[in-house]
């Protein structure tokens, strides 16, 4: 990494880049850096993958049925609970 | 969970305490609220307490709900606040200096970066139960401040603005914390999958 300072600057906008909320000019600068810098490309790709895995795995979790049953009882809404 | 879902809840019925409408609200949001609480506290019994407390408080406060944020953002906000209160009660010593970084945007304060490309691993390796437990462990290594931002934004899918509303912080702070949380989790997963890759290569 001969261009270390540049890499660090890039990393501070990496999050917005991934979210697609980076302005056009910074985005173009960043992409031209990525074309020439393998390390940063790996960081971007593995960061994207990290977020993707979390989203795919964890956002599917649900509350166990017995937890939901007790919640409805606690709230006096058990008559309205859809089984 | 977005408000523009199929059939929206009837807010005035909720405010009047209509039981069947309240039950619809609880049904719709209980999974998300439980997920947030479990992510924050890492303990199913604490998460259940937070789940109950969140809806008890919400139902009590609904008549005064002004709708400045969406109902879901408001519920998230109650759940995160309840979680943080419990964390403070359980571990008063970590709650105070909760962050290893301050909120400045100083990239130099980041640890070194792992440069191993593990994106190419097969999809099934990412969806395994072993990976799931690494994900859970890694998220627990974040400070509560970073954790709450990551959970709301990247797991629950709130926008930056909604996350800021739910946490009562600025959008700039959300972005800063989100960057740190994401980079930190990437390091954790790189440690794990990097080793995993090395083992695979040795075996075959
Ligand atoms: Zn670079």
XYZ file of N, CA and C and ligand atoms in Angstrom:
862
model
N 0.836 -1.204 0.000
C 0.000 0.000 0.000
C 0.870 1.253 0.000
N 1.198 1.777 -1.187
C 2.054 2.960 -1.248
C 1.225 4.219 -1.067
N -0.063 4.084 -1.219
C -0.927 5.261 -1.223
C -1.811 5.265 0.008
N -1.179 5.050 1.160
C -1.921 4.731 2.363
C -2.897 5.826 2.803
N -2.450 7.072 2.680
C -3.317 8.171 3.115
C -4.594 8.214 2.279
N -4.410 7.977 1.003
C -5.542 7.938 0.096
C -6.517 6.820 0.492
N -5.960 5.680 0.849
C -6.786 4.546 1.282
C -7.606 4.925 2.511
N -6.966 5.608 3.430
C -7.667 5.977 4.659
C -8.793 6.969 4.396
N -8.514 7.918 3.515
C -9.561 8.877 3.149
C -10.751 8.150 2.555
N -10.427 7.200 1.723
C -11.469 6.431 1.062
C -12.326 5.674 2.069
N -11.650 5.108 3.056
C -12.383 4.283 4.007
C -13.375 5.085 4.839
N -13.135 6.387 4.975
C -14.077 7.178 5.760
C -15.392 7.400 5.010
N -15.392 7.188 3.684
C -16.675 7.324 2.969
C -17.206 5.986 2.464
N -16.580 4.924 2.886
C -16.928 3.584 2.387
C -18.367 3.196 2.739
N -18.809 3.632 3.915
C -20.134 3.269 4.389
C -21.210 3.921 3.512
N -21.019 5.208 3.242
C -21.972 5.911 2.385
C -21.899 5.411 0.947
N -20.698 5.025 0.537
C -20.548 4.465 -0.810
C -21.401 3.203 -0.947
N -21.306 2.349 0.052
C -22.063 1.092 0.021
C -23.567 1.342 0.055
N -23.969 2.372 0.787
C -25.399 2.699 0.852
C -25.883 3.455 -0.381
N -24.952 3.807 -1.266
C -25.326 4.549 -2.463
C -25.700 5.986 -2.187
N -25.213 6.529 -1.059
C -25.592 7.902 -0.722
C -24.426 8.880 -0.851
N -23.346 8.430 -1.470
C -22.183 9.297 -1.648
C -22.395 10.182 -2.875
N -21.965 11.458 -2.782
C -22.193 12.320 -3.945
C -21.346 11.869 -5.144
N -21.793 12.298 -6.314
C -21.251 11.781 -7.566
C -19.746 11.914 -7.685
N -19.250 13.086 -7.273
C -17.823 13.347 -7.456
C -16.982 12.421 -6.578
N -17.361 12.325 -5.288
C -16.627 11.445 -4.385
C -16.725 9.989 -4.833
N -17.884 9.661 -5.329
C -18.116 8.303 -5.796
C -17.166 7.959 -6.954
N -17.023 8.893 -7.884
C -16.131 8.682 -9.027
C -14.678 8.569 -8.567
N -14.287 9.450 -7.629
C -12.922 9.392 -7.092
C -12.656 8.046 -6.445
N -13.636 7.640 -5.665
C -13.490 6.393 -4.935
C -13.373 5.202 -5.895
N -14.201 5.220 -6.906
C -14.173 4.094 -7.840
C -12.877 4.042 -8.640
N -12.324 5.214 -8.956
C -11.062 5.176 -9.691
C -9.934 4.683 -8.770
N -10.022 5.028 -7.484
C -9.053 4.474 -6.537
C -9.207 2.947 -6.435
N -10.433 2.500 -6.360
C -10.688 1.057 -6.236
C -10.131 0.265 -7.418
N -10.199 0.892 -8.599
C -9.664 0.215 -9.784
C -8.183 -0.092 -9.665
N -7.475 0.776 -8.929
C -6.036 0.585 -8.849
C -5.564 0.024 -7.519
N -6.475 -0.232 -6.594
C -6.037 -0.641 -5.261
C -6.741 -1.920 -4.819
N -6.019 -3.021 -4.896
C -6.604 -4.323 -4.553
C -7.072 -4.372 -3.106
N -6.267 -3.810 -2.212
C -6.606 -3.895 -0.787
C -7.945 -3.227 -0.483
N -8.105 -2.030 -1.011
C -9.360 -1.326 -0.742
C -10.538 -2.056 -1.365
N -10.293 -2.659 -2.516
C -11.369 -3.408 -3.155
C -11.810 -4.582 -2.271
N -10.837 -5.239 -1.665
C -11.175 -6.343 -0.757
C -11.965 -5.810 0.435
N -11.532 -4.676 0.970
C -12.248 -4.115 2.128
C -13.698 -3.776 1.748
N -13.869 -3.145 0.593
C -15.239 -2.800 0.162
C -16.090 -4.056 -0.017
N -15.536 -5.036 -0.702
C -16.324 -6.252 -0.975
C -16.661 -7.035 0.284
N -15.686 -7.168 1.177
C -15.967 -7.929 2.401
C -16.889 -7.142 3.335
N -16.821 -5.806 3.240
C -17.740 -5.009 4.058
C -19.179 -5.172 3.570
N -19.335 -5.116 2.254
C -20.666 -5.357 1.677
C -21.186 -6.722 2.102
N -20.304 -7.704 2.027
C -20.697 -9.076 2.352
C -21.072 -9.181 3.834
N -20.321 -8.516 4.680
C -20.616 -8.529 6.120
C -22.047 -8.064 6.376
N -22.402 -6.931 5.771
C -23.737 -6.368 5.976
C -24.805 -7.310 5.415
N -24.495 -7.866 4.255
C -25.439 -8.777 3.600
C -25.702 -10.028 4.453
N -24.633 -10.598 5.002
C -24.804 -11.811 5.816
C -25.655 -11.497 7.051
N -25.337 -10.392 7.705
C -26.132 -10.013 8.888
C -27.586 -9.836 8.513
N -27.795 -9.148 7.409
C -29.171 -8.907 7.037
C -29.890 -10.226 6.734
N -29.236 -11.092 5.961
C -29.874 -12.356 5.572
C -30.115 -13.270 6.760
N -29.144 -13.335 7.664
C -29.266 -14.291 8.775
C -30.133 -13.754 9.912
N -29.794 -12.571 10.397
C -30.396 -12.120 11.651
C -31.786 -11.510 11.462
N -32.017 -10.845 10.321
C -33.310 -10.171 10.183
C -34.452 -11.169 10.011
N -34.110 -12.457 9.914
C -35.162 -13.479 9.809
C -35.597 -14.003 11.182
N -34.848 -13.685 12.212
C -35.178 -14.206 13.546
C -36.565 -13.747 13.989
N -37.280 -14.643 14.646
C -38.592 -14.260 15.165
C -38.643 -14.556 16.667
N -39.590 -13.955 17.342
C -39.773 -14.256 18.764
C -40.420 -15.636 18.890
N -39.961 -16.454 19.832
C -40.563 -17.781 20.014
C -42.053 -17.664 20.352
N -42.818 -18.685 19.961
C -44.270 -18.633 20.164
C -44.647 -18.475 21.642
N -43.934 -19.160 22.535
C -44.306 -19.049 23.955
C -44.060 -17.637 24.492
N -43.027 -16.982 23.941
C -42.768 -15.590 24.322
C -43.934 -14.705 23.879
N -44.419 -14.961 22.666
C -45.553 -14.171 22.151
C -46.821 -14.446 22.960
N -47.029 -15.718 23.303
C -48.209 -16.065 24.111
C -48.193 -15.290 25.430
N -47.047 -15.312 26.100
C -46.963 -14.609 27.395
C -47.130 -13.098 27.228
N -46.622 -12.571 26.112
C -46.768 -11.135 25.852
C -48.252 -10.749 25.753
N -49.004 -11.526 24.986
C -50.427 -11.207 24.819
C -51.203 -11.336 26.131
N -50.827 -12.319 26.932
C -51.478 -12.467 28.240
C -51.159 -11.252 29.108
N -49.893 -10.888 29.116
C -49.442 -9.747 29.916
C -50.182 -8.464 29.545
N -50.480 -8.314 28.259
C -51.137 -7.100 27.780
C -52.664 -7.209 27.808
N -53.164 -8.325 28.355
C -54.615 -8.582 28.354
C -55.205 -8.594 26.955
N -54.428 -9.078 26.014
C -54.914 -9.125 24.634
C -55.037 -10.557 24.149
N -54.966 -11.518 25.069
C -54.892 -12.919 24.624
C -56.143 -13.380 23.878
N -57.274 -12.719 24.114
C -58.482 -13.083 23.366
C -58.346 -12.743 21.882
N -57.445 -11.816 21.589
C -57.341 -11.330 20.224
C -56.157 -11.928 19.483
N -55.454 -12.837 20.133
C -54.256 -13.367 19.512
C -54.618 -14.313 18.374
N -53.981 -14.086 17.237
C -54.188 -14.985 16.096
C -53.271 -16.182 16.233
N -53.864 -17.353 16.252
C -53.022 -18.558 16.382
C -52.498 -18.971 15.019
N -39.538 -3.457 8.836
C -40.926 -3.111 9.092
C -41.180 -1.664 8.746
N -41.894 -1.472 7.679
C -42.186 -0.112 7.240
C -43.674 0.162 7.394
N -43.976 1.433 7.515
C -45.362 1.803 7.797
C -46.254 1.664 6.569
N -45.621 1.663 5.402
C -46.421 1.616 4.176
C -46.831 0.189 3.836
N -46.852 -0.649 4.865
C -47.210 -2.031 4.601
C -48.663 -2.155 4.172
N -48.965 -3.333 3.694
C -50.259 -3.670 3.093
C -51.432 -2.889 3.696
N -51.847 -3.271 4.892
C -52.942 -2.516 5.490
C -52.404 -1.803 6.724
N -52.505 -0.501 6.723
C -51.900 0.232 7.822
C -52.803 0.166 9.051
N -52.188 0.365 10.192
C -52.949 0.325 11.449
C -53.774 1.596 11.597
N -54.880 1.462 12.261
C -55.758 2.604 12.485
C -55.338 3.322 13.770
N -54.661 4.453 13.573
C -54.046 5.140 14.706
C -55.078 5.625 15.720
N -56.213 6.115 15.246
C -57.181 6.627 16.229
C -57.795 5.481 17.041
N -57.964 4.318 16.404
C -58.430 3.146 17.168
C -57.388 2.738 18.208
N -56.114 2.807 17.828
C -55.030 2.486 18.766
C -55.050 3.442 19.959
N -55.224 4.725 19.650
C -55.223 5.735 20.703
C -56.400 5.554 21.659
N -57.504 5.045 21.112
C -58.672 4.811 21.969
C -58.587 3.490 22.729
N -57.516 2.761 22.480
C -57.321 1.508 23.208
C -58.145 0.349 22.682
N -58.523 0.430 21.424
C -59.263 -0.671 20.798
C -58.430 -1.959 20.819
N -58.971 -2.978 21.503
C -58.169 -4.177 21.749
C -57.769 -4.923 20.486
N -58.664 -5.020 19.547
C -58.303 -5.814 18.376
C -57.244 -5.082 17.543
N -57.312 -3.751 17.535
C -56.298 -2.981 16.811
C -54.945 -3.043 17.535
N -54.999 -2.974 18.866
C -53.754 -3.111 19.638
C -53.122 -4.477 19.373
N -53.963 -5.505 19.312
C -53.439 -6.843 19.045
C -52.772 -6.915 17.670
N -53.351 -6.215 16.706
C -52.729 -6.169 15.369
C -51.365 -5.483 15.436
N -51.292 -4.410 16.198
C -50.013 -3.702 16.341
C -48.961 -4.610 16.976
N -49.368 -5.299 18.041
C -48.415 -6.169 18.741
C -47.973 -7.314 17.824
N -48.934 -7.885 17.103
C -48.604 -8.969 16.179
C -47.598 -8.496 15.133
N -47.836 -7.312 14.618
C -46.994 -6.823 13.543
C -45.563 -6.532 14.008
N -45.421 -5.996 15.204
C -44.103 -5.509 15.603
C -43.371 -6.356 16.640
N -43.997 -7.406 17.136
C -43.333 -8.136 18.222
C -42.029 -8.810 17.792
N -41.967 -9.335 16.572
C -40.710 -9.964 16.134
C -39.570 -8.952 16.071
N -39.844 -7.801 15.475
C -38.788 -6.783 15.358
C -38.315 -6.313 16.715
N -39.274 -6.055 17.598
C -38.902 -5.530 18.913
C -38.111 -6.595 19.694
N -38.536 -7.837 19.573
C -37.811 -8.910 20.256
C -36.385 -9.041 19.707
N -36.247 -8.952 18.389
C -34.932 -9.042 17.748
C -34.003 -7.929 18.243
N -34.523 -6.721 18.304
C -33.714 -5.591 18.769
C -33.282 -5.817 20.224
N -34.238 -6.228 21.049
C -33.928 -6.441 22.466
C -32.909 -7.566 22.644
N -33.070 -8.623 21.887
C -32.127 -9.738 21.987
C -30.742 -9.318 21.507
N -30.697 -8.549 20.441
C -29.413 -8.043 19.945
C -28.743 -7.140 20.957
N -29.523 -6.315 21.628
C -28.954 -5.382 22.592
C -28.490 -6.112 23.849
N -29.243 -7.120 24.291
C -28.985 -7.709 25.606
C -28.379 -9.105 25.574
N -28.504 -9.789 24.428
C -27.893 -11.112 24.282
C -28.391 -12.116 25.319
N -29.633 -11.970 25.737
C -30.159 -12.862 26.759
C -31.674 -12.967 26.565
N -32.158 -14.173 26.240
C -33.580 -14.322 25.883
C -34.537 -13.864 26.978
N -34.180 -14.095 28.233
C -35.099 -13.716 29.293
C -35.162 -12.190 29.462
N -34.001 -11.526 29.341
C -33.994 -10.057 29.342
C -34.750 -9.517 28.134
N -34.550 -10.160 26.996
C -35.226 -9.694 25.778
C -36.746 -9.792 25.940
N -37.196 -10.841 26.574
C -38.644 -10.980 26.806
C -39.156 -9.869 27.727
N -38.399 -9.579 28.773
C -38.785 -8.467 29.659
C -38.905 -7.157 28.887
N -37.899 -6.889 28.041
C -37.909 -5.645 27.273
C -39.094 -5.617 26.312
N -39.355 -6.756 25.692
C -40.498 -6.858 24.780
C -41.797 -6.473 25.493
N -42.007 -7.057 26.669
C -43.235 -6.764 27.412
C -43.277 -5.299 27.848
N -42.160 -4.846 28.389
C -42.083 -3.472 28.890
C -42.341 -2.460 27.764
N -41.779 -2.748 26.587
C -41.945 -1.845 25.446
C -43.426 -1.686 25.095
N -44.144 -2.799 24.999
C -45.555 -2.688 24.611
C -46.430 -2.152 25.744
N -46.079 -2.476 26.983
C -46.831 -1.897 28.110
C -46.710 -0.371 28.073
N -45.458 0.104 27.934
C -45.245 1.562 27.899
C -45.890 2.194 26.678
N -45.765 1.515 25.544
C -46.316 2.067 24.303
C -47.840 2.205 24.406
N -48.491 1.165 24.882
C -49.957 1.198 24.969
C -50.405 2.300 25.937
N -49.650 2.448 27.021
C -49.954 3.502 27.984
C -49.760 4.888 27.350
N -48.726 5.036 26.524
C -48.382 6.356 25.984
C -49.074 6.670 24.661
N -49.708 5.680 24.062
C -50.328 5.898 22.744
C -51.259 7.115 22.666
N -52.102 7.351 23.692
C -52.989 8.515 23.595
C -52.230 9.824 23.400
N -50.973 9.884 23.835
C -50.206 11.122 23.663
C -49.229 11.041 22.493
N -49.266 9.945 21.754
C -48.370 9.797 20.596
C -48.722 10.836 19.537
N -47.731 11.640 19.162
C -48.026 12.769 18.268
C -47.786 12.462 16.803
N -47.181 11.328 16.557
C -46.964 10.967 15.153
C -45.881 11.771 14.470
N -44.962 12.330 15.259
C -43.864 13.054 14.620
C -42.912 12.083 13.921
N -42.750 10.908 14.515
C -42.068 9.838 13.789
C -43.116 8.766 13.497
N -42.744 7.779 12.713
C -43.706 6.708 12.444
C -43.884 5.868 13.702
N -44.969 5.111 13.725
C -45.254 4.261 14.875
C -44.119 3.267 15.121
N -43.594 2.682 14.052
C -42.534 1.689 14.232
C -41.272 2.326 14.809
N -40.895 3.492 14.301
C -39.712 4.183 14.824
C -39.891 4.495 16.310
N -41.106 4.886 16.645
C -41.429 5.210 18.038
C -41.287 3.963 18.921
N -41.775 2.829 18.440
C -41.656 1.580 19.204
C -40.184 1.165 19.356
N -39.430 1.307 18.273
C -37.992 1.012 18.351
C -37.331 1.886 19.409
N -37.737 3.138 19.432
C -37.129 4.070 20.360
C -37.375 3.637 21.810
N -38.608 3.250 22.101
C -38.919 2.771 23.449
C -38.085 1.531 23.766
N -38.013 0.603 22.809
C -37.295 -0.654 23.048
C -35.799 -0.422 23.290
N -35.195 0.461 22.491
C -33.764 0.730 22.671
C -33.522 1.421 24.010
N -34.376 2.384 24.348
C -34.218 3.069 25.637
C -34.338 2.097 26.810
N -35.336 1.225 26.741
C -35.498 0.225 27.801
C -34.267 -0.682 27.874
N -33.754 -1.074 26.720
C -32.570 -1.941 26.691
C -31.360 -1.248 27.306
N -31.167 0.016 26.923
C -30.008 0.754 27.451
C -30.125 0.933 28.964
N -31.360 1.161 29.411
C -31.555 1.315 30.862
C -31.181 0.034 31.598
N -31.576 -1.084 31.025
C -31.260 -2.371 31.659
C -29.749 -2.640 31.634
N -29.110 -2.298 30.516
C -27.656 -2.477 30.417
C -26.954 -1.638 31.491
N -27.412 -0.403 31.638
C -26.805 0.472 32.653
C -26.979 -0.098 34.047
N -28.154 -0.696 34.269
C -28.439 -1.253 35.581
C -27.551 -2.476 35.852
N -27.385 -3.286 34.799
C -26.615 -4.527 34.965
C -25.121 -4.280 35.018
N -24.641 -3.347 34.163
C -23.197 -3.095 34.104
C -22.921 -1.607 34.137
N -23.086 -0.998 35.307
C -22.910 0.463 35.363
C -21.514 0.904 34.901
N -20.521 0.034 35.047
C -19.154 0.455 34.730
C -18.927 0.611 33.224
N -19.539 -0.251 32.379
C -19.316 -0.096 30.939
C -20.187 0.988 30.323
N -21.312 1.251 30.974
C -22.276 2.157 30.353
C -21.752 3.583 30.219
N -20.912 3.998 31.143
C -20.451 5.379 31.140
C -19.531 5.666 29.954
N -18.364 5.033 29.932
C -17.454 5.256 28.806
C -17.679 4.136 27.811
N -18.756 4.274 27.121
C -19.318 3.166 26.355
C -18.619 2.923 25.036
N -17.904 3.923 24.556
C -17.362 3.858 23.219
C -15.855 3.902 23.238
N -15.237 3.052 22.453
C -13.776 3.141 22.427
C -13.302 4.272 21.530
N -14.196 4.766 20.684
C -13.874 5.945 19.897
C -14.810 7.067 20.340
N -14.384 8.289 20.184
C -15.363 9.358 20.363
C -16.094 9.550 19.040
N -16.951 10.548 18.957
C -17.735 10.683 17.746
C -17.065 11.512 16.651
N -15.784 11.777 16.773
C -15.098 12.457 15.682
C -14.922 11.468 14.539
N -14.612 12.002 13.373
C -14.561 11.108 12.218
C -13.119 10.754 11.884
N -12.346 10.409 12.891
C -10.926 10.196 12.693
C -10.642 8.741 12.329
N -10.396 8.546 11.060
C -10.180 7.198 10.556
C -8.867 6.613 11.110
N -7.947 7.493 11.536
C -6.668 7.009 12.074
C -6.855 6.209 13.359
N -8.024 6.422 14.003
C -8.227 5.690 15.243
C -8.710 4.258 14.992
N -8.891 3.913 13.727
C -9.288 2.533 13.454
C -8.110 1.584 13.617
N -8.415 0.385 14.031
C -7.360 -0.613 14.070
C -6.925 -0.957 12.653
N -5.911 -1.759 12.521
C -5.443 -2.126 11.185
C -6.510 -2.953 10.464
N -6.364 -3.036 9.173
C -7.388 -3.724 8.390
C -6.936 -5.102 7.927
N -7.789 -6.058 8.090
C -7.571 -7.400 7.560
C -7.814 -7.367 6.061
N -6.853 -7.856 5.294
C -7.070 -7.876 3.849
C -7.101 -9.312 3.354
N -8.155 -9.983 3.642
C -8.289 -11.313 3.067
C -9.642 -11.381 2.387
N -9.641 -11.851 1.159
C -10.892 -11.838 0.412
C -11.634 -13.154 0.606
N -12.648 -13.098 1.479
C -13.414 -14.314 1.765
C -14.808 -14.272 1.137
N -15.014 -13.294 0.241
C -16.334 -13.162 -0.388
C -16.711 -14.378 -1.219
N -15.625 -15.072 -1.706
C -15.835 -16.164 -2.657
C -16.329 -17.459 -2.006
N -16.388 -17.482 -0.685
C -16.852 -18.711 -0.027
C -18.275 -19.054 -0.466
N -18.595 -20.350 -0.475
C -19.962 -20.724 -0.901
C -21.030 -20.191 0.048
N -22.171 -19.878 -0.511
C -23.270 -19.254 0.227
C -23.674 -20.074 1.464
N -23.601 -21.383 1.350
C -24.045 -22.230 2.475
C -23.159 -22.014 3.711
N -21.888 -21.658 3.490
C -21.009 -21.389 4.633
C -21.447 -20.142 5.397
N -22.050 -19.199 4.670
C -22.512 -17.976 5.323
C -23.815 -18.204 6.090
N -24.572 -19.209 5.655
C -25.880 -19.420 6.270
C -25.863 -20.529 7.328
N -24.681 -21.028 7.670
C -24.595 -22.126 8.638
C -24.901 -21.651 10.053
N -25.219 -22.600 10.932
C -25.493 -22.220 12.320
C -24.214 -21.769 13.012
N -23.064 -22.303 12.567
C -21.804 -21.848 13.157
C -21.576 -20.367 12.837
N -21.822 -20.017 11.584
C -21.700 -18.605 11.210
C -22.659 -17.745 12.022
N -23.877 -18.239 12.188
C -24.860 -17.480 12.961
C -24.329 -17.174 14.360
N -23.685 -18.147 14.988
C -23.215 -17.881 16.347
C -22.020 -16.922 16.340
N -21.202 -16.960 15.273
C -20.126 -15.959 15.128
C -20.731 -14.558 14.963
N -21.802 -14.473 14.177
C -22.460 -13.175 13.982
C -22.948 -12.621 15.317
N -23.595 -13.503 16.095
C -24.127 -13.064 17.391
C -23.009 -12.642 18.345
N -21.945 -13.447 18.376
C -20.817 -13.103 19.268
C -20.176 -11.779 18.864
N -19.998 -11.598 17.550
C -19.305 -10.397 17.065
C -20.082 -9.139 17.407
N -21.388 -9.206 17.246
C -22.203 -8.018 17.494
C -22.156 -7.653 18.982
N -21.987 -8.649 19.826
C -21.894 -8.390 21.262
C -20.580 -7.711 21.646
N -19.587 -7.782 20.750
C -18.311 -7.116 21.049
C -18.380 -5.614 20.799
N -19.416 -5.162 20.115
C -19.579 -3.719 19.897
C -20.078 -3.059 21.176
N -19.738 -1.804 21.363
C -20.326 -1.056 22.469
C -21.824 -0.901 22.213
N -22.579 -0.643 23.260
C -24.038 -0.527 23.111
C -24.417 0.564 22.110
N -23.649 1.640 22.073
C -23.936 2.732 21.137
C -23.777 2.312 19.683
N -22.706 1.579 19.408
C -22.493 1.125 18.036
C -23.490 0.028 17.689
N -23.747 -0.820 18.660
C -24.647 -1.954 18.440
C -26.053 -1.487 18.070
N -26.564 -0.508 18.806
C -27.930 -0.051 18.544
C -28.055 0.510 17.128
N -27.035 1.249 16.689
C -27.081 1.816 15.341
C -27.054 0.712 14.281
N -26.157 -0.233 14.463
C -26.048 -1.314 13.480
C -27.338 -2.141 13.414
N -27.903 -2.451 14.564
C -29.126 -3.267 14.594
C -30.274 -2.551 13.868
N -30.469 -1.287 14.181
C -31.594 -0.574 13.572
C -31.387 -0.356 12.082
N -30.190 0.037 11.719
C -29.945 0.378 10.320
C -29.759 -0.867 9.450
N -28.871 -1.747 9.842
C -28.487 -2.826 8.930
C -29.267 -4.117 9.147
N -29.792 -4.330 10.319
C -30.593 -5.546 10.509
C -32.072 -5.228 10.310
N -32.566 -4.190 10.966
C -33.986 -3.849 10.809
C -34.263 -3.032 9.544
N -33.232 -2.454 8.963
C -33.413 -1.751 7.697
C -34.020 -0.367 7.794
N -33.868 0.297 8.938
C -34.331 1.680 9.040
C -33.421 2.590 8.218
N -33.961 3.722 7.795
C -33.121 4.704 7.108
C -32.237 5.403 8.138
N -31.258 6.161 7.633
C -30.394 6.942 8.526
C -31.248 7.880 9.378
N -32.226 8.524 8.734
C -33.077 9.476 9.442
C -33.914 8.783 10.525
N -34.500 7.647 10.180
C -35.303 6.914 11.164
C -34.445 6.421 12.335
N -33.233 5.968 12.001
C -32.321 5.518 13.058
C -31.996 6.667 13.999
N -31.751 7.843 13.409
C -31.457 9.023 14.222
C -32.645 9.361 15.132
N -33.849 9.286 14.584
C -35.048 9.566 15.379
C -35.222 8.551 16.512
N -35.004 7.288 16.163
C -35.207 6.235 17.166
C -34.191 6.336 18.301
N -32.990 6.828 17.991
C -31.944 6.871 19.015
C -31.788 8.252 19.641
N -32.482 9.233 19.089
C -32.353 10.584 19.618
C -30.957 11.160 19.427
N -30.304 10.814 18.318
C -28.994 11.395 17.997
C -29.061 12.000 16.594
N -28.017 12.731 16.205
C -28.044 13.368 14.887
C -27.743 12.336 13.796
N -28.117 12.699 12.569
C -27.826 11.802 11.450
C -26.319 11.649 11.251
N -25.580 12.717 11.522
C -24.121 12.638 11.411
C -23.565 11.601 12.390
N -24.085 11.618 13.611
C -23.639 10.621 14.577
C -24.023 9.204 14.163
N -25.196 9.079 13.582
C -25.596 7.754 13.089
C -24.575 7.258 12.067
N -24.232 8.128 11.123
C -23.306 7.725 10.058
C -21.937 7.340 10.611
N -21.449 8.154 11.558
C -20.137 7.865 12.147
C -20.143 6.532 12.874
N -21.179 6.322 13.678
C -21.245 5.074 14.446
C -21.462 3.873 13.539
N -22.256 4.093 12.496
C -22.529 3.001 11.566
C -21.241 2.550 10.876
N -20.443 3.524 10.444
C -19.166 3.195 9.802
C -18.294 2.365 10.741
N -18.192 2.798 11.982
C -17.350 2.080 12.944
C -17.873 0.680 13.224
N -19.180 0.606 13.402
C -19.771 -0.699 13.699
C -19.536 -1.658 12.539
N -19.775 -1.173 11.325
C -19.610 -2.029 10.156
C -18.161 -2.476 9.997
N -17.232 -1.540 10.144
C -15.817 -1.897 9.981
C -15.370 -2.885 11.039
N -15.869 -2.685 12.241
C -15.492 -3.576 13.324
C -16.020 -4.996 13.101
N -17.237 -5.066 12.643
C -17.816 -6.384 12.363
C -17.107 -7.049 11.186
N -16.724 -6.231 10.217
C -15.976 -6.784 9.092
C -14.656 -7.399 9.563
N -13.994 -6.709 10.498
C -12.751 -7.268 11.052
C -13.004 -8.612 11.723
N -14.062 -8.659 12.523
C -14.390 -9.903 13.228
C -14.648 -11.036 12.237
N -15.455 -10.753 11.225
C -15.779 -11.802 10.254
C -14.560 -12.167 9.414
N -13.684 -11.178 9.168
C -12.465 -11.474 8.414
C -11.547 -12.395 9.206
N -11.464 -12.182 10.520
C -10.691 -13.092 11.370
C -11.220 -14.514 11.222
N -12.526 -14.610 11.324
C -13.142 -15.933 11.309
C -13.054 -16.589 9.933
N -13.523 -15.892 8.913
C -13.546 -16.506 7.576
C -12.142 -16.630 6.987
N -11.245 -15.744 7.383
C -9.859 -15.844 6.920
C -9.243 -17.150 7.377
N -9.437 -17.455 8.628
C -8.917 -18.707 9.177
C -9.583 -19.904 8.499
N -10.854 -19.767 8.314
C -11.662 -20.781 7.660
C -11.118 -21.088 6.256
N -10.817 -20.008 5.516
C -10.256 -20.150 4.169
C -8.915 -20.862 4.207
N -8.061 -20.447 5.168
C -6.740 -21.060 5.284
C -6.843 -22.562 5.509
N -7.786 -22.926 6.388
C -7.984 -24.344 6.671
C -8.431 -25.093 5.411
N -9.374 -24.500 4.705
C -9.870 -25.120 3.468
C -8.735 -25.333 2.484
N -7.873 -24.319 2.369
C -6.774 -24.411 1.416
C -5.786 -25.503 1.803
N -5.532 -25.643 3.118
C -4.617 -26.686 3.568
C -5.186 -28.069 3.263
N -6.497 -28.190 3.447
C -7.115 -29.500 3.244
C -7.248 -29.873 1.794
N -7.193 -28.873 0.957
C -7.516 -29.368 -0.303
C -7.061 -28.702 -1.537
Zn -6.581 1.834 -1.349
